[in-house]
Coordinates of C-alpha atoms in Angstrom, one line a residue:
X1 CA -39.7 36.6 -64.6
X2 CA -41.4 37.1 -61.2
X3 CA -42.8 40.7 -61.9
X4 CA -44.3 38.1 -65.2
X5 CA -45.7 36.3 -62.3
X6 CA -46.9 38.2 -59.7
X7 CA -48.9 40.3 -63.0
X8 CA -50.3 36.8 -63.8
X9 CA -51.5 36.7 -60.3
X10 CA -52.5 40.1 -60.3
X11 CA -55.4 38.5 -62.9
X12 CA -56.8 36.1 -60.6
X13 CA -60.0 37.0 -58.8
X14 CA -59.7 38.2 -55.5
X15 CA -61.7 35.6 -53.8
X16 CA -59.8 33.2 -55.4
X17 CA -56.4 35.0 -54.0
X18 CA -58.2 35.4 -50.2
X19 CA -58.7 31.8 -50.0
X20 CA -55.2 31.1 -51.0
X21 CA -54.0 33.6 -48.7
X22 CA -56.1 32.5 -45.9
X23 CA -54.4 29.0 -46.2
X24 CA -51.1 30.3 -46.4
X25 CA -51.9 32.3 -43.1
X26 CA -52.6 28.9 -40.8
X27 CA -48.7 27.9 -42.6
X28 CA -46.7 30.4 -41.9
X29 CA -48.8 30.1 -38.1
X30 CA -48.4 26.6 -37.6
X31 CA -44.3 26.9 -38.9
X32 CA -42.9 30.0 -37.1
X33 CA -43.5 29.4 -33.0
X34 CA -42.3 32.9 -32.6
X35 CA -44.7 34.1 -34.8
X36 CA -47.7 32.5 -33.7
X37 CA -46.8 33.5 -29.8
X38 CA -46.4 37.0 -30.5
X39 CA -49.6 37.0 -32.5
X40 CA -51.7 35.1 -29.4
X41 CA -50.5 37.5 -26.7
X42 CA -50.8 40.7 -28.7
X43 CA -54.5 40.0 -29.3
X44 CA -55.5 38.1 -26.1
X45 CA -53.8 41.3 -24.1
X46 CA -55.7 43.9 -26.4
X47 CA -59.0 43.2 -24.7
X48 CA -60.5 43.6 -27.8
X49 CA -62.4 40.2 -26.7
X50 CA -64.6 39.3 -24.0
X51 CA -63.7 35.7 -23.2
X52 CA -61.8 33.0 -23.4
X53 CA -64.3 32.0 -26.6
X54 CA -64.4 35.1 -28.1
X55 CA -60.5 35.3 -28.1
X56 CA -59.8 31.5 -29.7
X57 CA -62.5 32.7 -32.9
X58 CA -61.1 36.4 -33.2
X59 CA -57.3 34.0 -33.4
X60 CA -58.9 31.7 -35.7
X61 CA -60.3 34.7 -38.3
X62 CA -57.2 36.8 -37.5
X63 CA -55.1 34.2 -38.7
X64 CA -56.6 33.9 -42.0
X65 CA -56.9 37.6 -42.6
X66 CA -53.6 38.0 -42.1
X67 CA -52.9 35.2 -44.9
X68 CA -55.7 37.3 -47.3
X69 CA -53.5 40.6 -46.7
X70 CA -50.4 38.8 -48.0
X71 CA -52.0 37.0 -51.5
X72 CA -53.8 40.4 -52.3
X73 CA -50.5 42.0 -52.6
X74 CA -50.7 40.1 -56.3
X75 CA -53.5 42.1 -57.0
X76 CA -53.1 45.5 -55.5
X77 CA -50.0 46.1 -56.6
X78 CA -49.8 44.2 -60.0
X79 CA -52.9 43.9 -61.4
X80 CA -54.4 45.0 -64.4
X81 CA -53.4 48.8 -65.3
X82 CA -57.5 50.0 -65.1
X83 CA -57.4 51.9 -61.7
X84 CA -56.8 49.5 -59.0
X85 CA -58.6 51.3 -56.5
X86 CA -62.0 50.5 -58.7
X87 CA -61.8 47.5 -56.1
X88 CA -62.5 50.0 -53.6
X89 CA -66.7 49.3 -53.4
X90 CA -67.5 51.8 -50.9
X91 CA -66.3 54.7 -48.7
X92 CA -67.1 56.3 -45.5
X93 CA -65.7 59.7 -44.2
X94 CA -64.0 61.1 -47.5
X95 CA -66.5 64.7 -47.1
X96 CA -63.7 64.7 -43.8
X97 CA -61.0 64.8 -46.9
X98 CA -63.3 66.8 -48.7
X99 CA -63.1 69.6 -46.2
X100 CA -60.0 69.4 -45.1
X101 CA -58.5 70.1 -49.0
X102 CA -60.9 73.2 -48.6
X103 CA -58.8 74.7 -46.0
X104 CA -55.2 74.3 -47.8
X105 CA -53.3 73.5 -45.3
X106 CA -52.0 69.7 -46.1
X107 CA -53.5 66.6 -45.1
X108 CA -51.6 64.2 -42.6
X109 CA -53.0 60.7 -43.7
X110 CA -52.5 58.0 -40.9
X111 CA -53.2 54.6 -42.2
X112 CA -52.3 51.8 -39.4
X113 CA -51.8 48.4 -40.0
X114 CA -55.3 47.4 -40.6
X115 CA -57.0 46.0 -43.5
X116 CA -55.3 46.4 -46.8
X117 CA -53.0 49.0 -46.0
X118 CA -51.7 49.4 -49.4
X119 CA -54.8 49.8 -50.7
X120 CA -55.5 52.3 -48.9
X121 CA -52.6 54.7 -49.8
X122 CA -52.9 54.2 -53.1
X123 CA -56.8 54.7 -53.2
X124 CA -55.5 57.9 -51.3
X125 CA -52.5 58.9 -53.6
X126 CA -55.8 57.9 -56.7
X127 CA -57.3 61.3 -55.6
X128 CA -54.4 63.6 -53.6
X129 CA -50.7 64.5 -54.7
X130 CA -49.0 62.3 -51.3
X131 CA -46.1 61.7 -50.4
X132 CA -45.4 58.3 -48.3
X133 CA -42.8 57.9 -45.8
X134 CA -41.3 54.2 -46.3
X135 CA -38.9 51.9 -44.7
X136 CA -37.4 50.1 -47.0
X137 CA -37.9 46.2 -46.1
X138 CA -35.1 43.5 -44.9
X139 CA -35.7 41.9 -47.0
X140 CA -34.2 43.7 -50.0
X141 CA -35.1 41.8 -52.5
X142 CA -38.9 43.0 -52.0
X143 CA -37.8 46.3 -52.5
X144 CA -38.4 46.7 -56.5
X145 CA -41.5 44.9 -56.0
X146 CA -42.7 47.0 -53.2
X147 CA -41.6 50.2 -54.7
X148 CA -43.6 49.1 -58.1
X149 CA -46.7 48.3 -56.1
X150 CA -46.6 51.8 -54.3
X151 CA -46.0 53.8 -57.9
X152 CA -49.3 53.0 -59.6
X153 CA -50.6 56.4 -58.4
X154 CA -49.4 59.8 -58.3
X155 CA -47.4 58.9 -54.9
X156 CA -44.2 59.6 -53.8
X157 CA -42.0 57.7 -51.7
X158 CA -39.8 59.6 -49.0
X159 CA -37.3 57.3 -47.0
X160 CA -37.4 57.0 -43.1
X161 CA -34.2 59.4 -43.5
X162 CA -33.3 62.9 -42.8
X163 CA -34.2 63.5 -46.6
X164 CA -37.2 61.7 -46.6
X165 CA -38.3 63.7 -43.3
X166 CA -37.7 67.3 -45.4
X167 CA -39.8 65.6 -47.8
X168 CA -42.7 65.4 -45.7
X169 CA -42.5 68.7 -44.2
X170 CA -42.2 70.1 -48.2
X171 CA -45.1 68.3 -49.3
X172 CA -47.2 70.0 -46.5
X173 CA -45.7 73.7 -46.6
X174 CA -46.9 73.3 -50.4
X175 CA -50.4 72.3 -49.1
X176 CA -50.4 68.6 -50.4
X177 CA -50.8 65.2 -48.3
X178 CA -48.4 62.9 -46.8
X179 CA -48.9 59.3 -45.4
X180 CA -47.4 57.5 -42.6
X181 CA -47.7 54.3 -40.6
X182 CA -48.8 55.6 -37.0
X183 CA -48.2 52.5 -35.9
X184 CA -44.9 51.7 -37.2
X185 CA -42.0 51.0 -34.3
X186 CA -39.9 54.2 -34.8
X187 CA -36.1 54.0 -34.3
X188 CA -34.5 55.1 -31.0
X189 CA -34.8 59.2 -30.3
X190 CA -37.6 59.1 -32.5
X191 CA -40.3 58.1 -29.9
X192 CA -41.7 58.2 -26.7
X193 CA -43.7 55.4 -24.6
X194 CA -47.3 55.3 -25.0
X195 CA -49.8 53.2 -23.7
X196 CA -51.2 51.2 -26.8
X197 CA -54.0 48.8 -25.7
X198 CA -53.1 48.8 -22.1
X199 CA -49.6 48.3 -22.6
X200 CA -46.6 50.6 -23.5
X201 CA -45.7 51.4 -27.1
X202 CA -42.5 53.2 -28.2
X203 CA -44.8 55.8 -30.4
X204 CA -43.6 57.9 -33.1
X205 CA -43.3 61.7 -32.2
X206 CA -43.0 62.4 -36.0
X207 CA -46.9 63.0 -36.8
X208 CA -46.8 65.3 -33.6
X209 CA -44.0 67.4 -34.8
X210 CA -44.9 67.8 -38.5
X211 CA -48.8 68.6 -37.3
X212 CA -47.6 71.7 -35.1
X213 CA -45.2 72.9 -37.5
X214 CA -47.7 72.7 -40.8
X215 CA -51.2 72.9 -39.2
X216 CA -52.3 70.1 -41.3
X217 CA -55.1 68.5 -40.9
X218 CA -55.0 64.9 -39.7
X219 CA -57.3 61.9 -41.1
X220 CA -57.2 58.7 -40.2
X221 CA -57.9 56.1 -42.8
X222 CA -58.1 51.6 -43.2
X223 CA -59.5 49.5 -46.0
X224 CA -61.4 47.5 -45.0
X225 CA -61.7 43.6 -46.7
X226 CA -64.9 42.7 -47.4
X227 CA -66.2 39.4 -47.6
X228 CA -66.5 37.0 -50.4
X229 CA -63.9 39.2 -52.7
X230 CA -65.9 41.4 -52.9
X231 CA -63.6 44.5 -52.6
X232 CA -62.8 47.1 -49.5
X233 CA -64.7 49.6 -47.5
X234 CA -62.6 52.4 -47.1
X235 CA -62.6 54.1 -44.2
X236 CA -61.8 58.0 -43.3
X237 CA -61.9 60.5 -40.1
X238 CA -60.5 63.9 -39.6
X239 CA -59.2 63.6 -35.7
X240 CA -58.7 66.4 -33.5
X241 CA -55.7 67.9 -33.2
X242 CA -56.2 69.8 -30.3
X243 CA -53.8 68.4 -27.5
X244 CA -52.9 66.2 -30.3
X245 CA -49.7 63.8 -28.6
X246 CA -48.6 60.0 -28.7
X247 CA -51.2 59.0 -26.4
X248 CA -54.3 60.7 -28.5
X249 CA -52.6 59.1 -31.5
X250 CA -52.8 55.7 -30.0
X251 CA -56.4 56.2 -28.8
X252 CA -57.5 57.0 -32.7
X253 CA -55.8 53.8 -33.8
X254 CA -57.1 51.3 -30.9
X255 CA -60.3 53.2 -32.3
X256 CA -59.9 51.8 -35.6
X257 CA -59.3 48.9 -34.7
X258 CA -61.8 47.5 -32.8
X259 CA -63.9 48.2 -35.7
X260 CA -62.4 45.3 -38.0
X261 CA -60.3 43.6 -35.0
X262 CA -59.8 40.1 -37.0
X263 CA -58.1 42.8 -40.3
X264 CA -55.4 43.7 -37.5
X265 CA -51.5 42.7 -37.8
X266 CA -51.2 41.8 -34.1
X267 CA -48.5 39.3 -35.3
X268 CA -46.3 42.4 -35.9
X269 CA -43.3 43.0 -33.1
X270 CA -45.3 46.3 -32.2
X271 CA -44.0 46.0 -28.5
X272 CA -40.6 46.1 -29.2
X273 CA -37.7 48.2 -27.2
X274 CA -35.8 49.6 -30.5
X275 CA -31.9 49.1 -29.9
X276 CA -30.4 51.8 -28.1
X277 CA -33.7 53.1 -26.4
X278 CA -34.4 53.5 -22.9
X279 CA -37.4 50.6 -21.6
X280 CA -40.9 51.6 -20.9
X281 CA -41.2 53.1 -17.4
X282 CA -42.9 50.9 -14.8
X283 CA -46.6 51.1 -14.6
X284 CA -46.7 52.9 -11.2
X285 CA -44.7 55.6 -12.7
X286 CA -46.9 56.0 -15.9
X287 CA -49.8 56.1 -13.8
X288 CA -48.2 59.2 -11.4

């Protein structure tokens, strides 16, 4: 019965979902406190705005984008059968993916938490065998849905487990693509502190740790929501890898970013200290 619904919703334009989306962002801001704190002082600390001014519209547009990335899930993921990524207008980068396939190596696809993330892996997985790492959600009841939504390309899903992990580093020895969240809070033991707009970050070390041992290439990549409905942007870069750590990873994300800083999840708990892990080190030590 809901998979019935969410693929009746899946029909309905996309600028008809955004506005409903952007509506149901200023809810869900307006009824969680904790939320809408966490959201404010993640994006006023950024300095991704000049002023007082600039901050209060960035707030007032990153609210609603946050509310369009949560209705377009009805079309991304469950919408009509014809390839989904056709809503994918325009692309920038891909001769970086291009060239990178030419070399054979694997591809290391970081997409952060900007724009329609899930459009973007699947617009990846449209063109590239990949295999995504994913974390199942708390809310297991998502799960199925999530899992559908992922599975309309040639994708993979590998668990945030010791299997999933092999996964990755299988996919790449064979010369395919894998895809990860870069800027997903990793457990404890399974990151280090980073600084991450001016302020620590408990970082993944995985995209480290499977570059060096594969020599994969590594591109980072958003889409981007375009105005109106009228589709995504997708974005793509080949980074350096050379003296590739946590920090330069972090530095290729806050570049991203500030290109479409309103598309950003800042409501998302990306400062945490993950149970069991030792806190950031002060700043006079980071700075030693």
């Amino acid at each position: 019965m809901i998979i019935w619904l969410l693929r009746l919703l899946g029909r309905v334009p996309l600028a008809s979902l955004h506005r409903v989306g952007a509506a149901l962002g200023w809810l869900v801001y307006r009824a969680s406190p904790t939320y809408a704190r966490r959201l404010r002082e993640n994006l006023y600390a950024s300095g991704v705005c000049a002023d007082e001014a600039q901050c209060r519209a960035l707030l007032r547009e990153t609210v609603a984008e946050t509310g369009k990335g949560a209705a377009e899930l009805a079309a991304v993921w469950f919408g009509p059968d014809e390839p989904v990524t056709r809503m994918v207008v325009e692309c920038d980068g891909w001769a970086d993916v291009d060239a990178a396939r030419a070399r054979g190596k694997g591809i290391i696809f970081l997409t952060p938490h900007l724009g329609c993330f899930e459009m973007a892996g699947l617009y990846v997985g449209e063109h590239v065998p990949l295999t995504v790492l994913y974390r199942p959600p708390r809310q297991r009841w998502l799960e199925p849905f999530m899992v559908a939504g992922r599975s309309r390309v040639r994708s993979q899903l590998a668990p945030t487990t010791l299997k999933g992990v092999r996964m990755l580093y299988r996919a790449l020895s064979r010369g395919e693509a894998v895809g990860i969240l870069p800027d997903q809070a990793p457990g404890e033991g399974e990151g280090v502190w980073a600084d991450f707009f001016g302020r620590p970050a408990y970082t993944m070390t995985l995209v480290r740790r499977l570059q060096q041992a594969s020599g994969a290439a590594v591109i980072m990549t958003f889409a981007e929501r375009l105005p109106r409905g009228r589709g995504y942007r997708m974005h793509a870069k080949a980074l350096s890898t050379e003296h590739f750590d946590e920090a330069a990873l972090n530095r290729a994300v806050e570049e991203q970013v500030r290109r479409c800083p309103a598309q950003y999840l800042w409501g998302y708990n990306r400062f945490k200290v993950p149970a069991g892990a030792e806190p950031p080190p002060a700043k006079a030590e980071r700075t030693t």
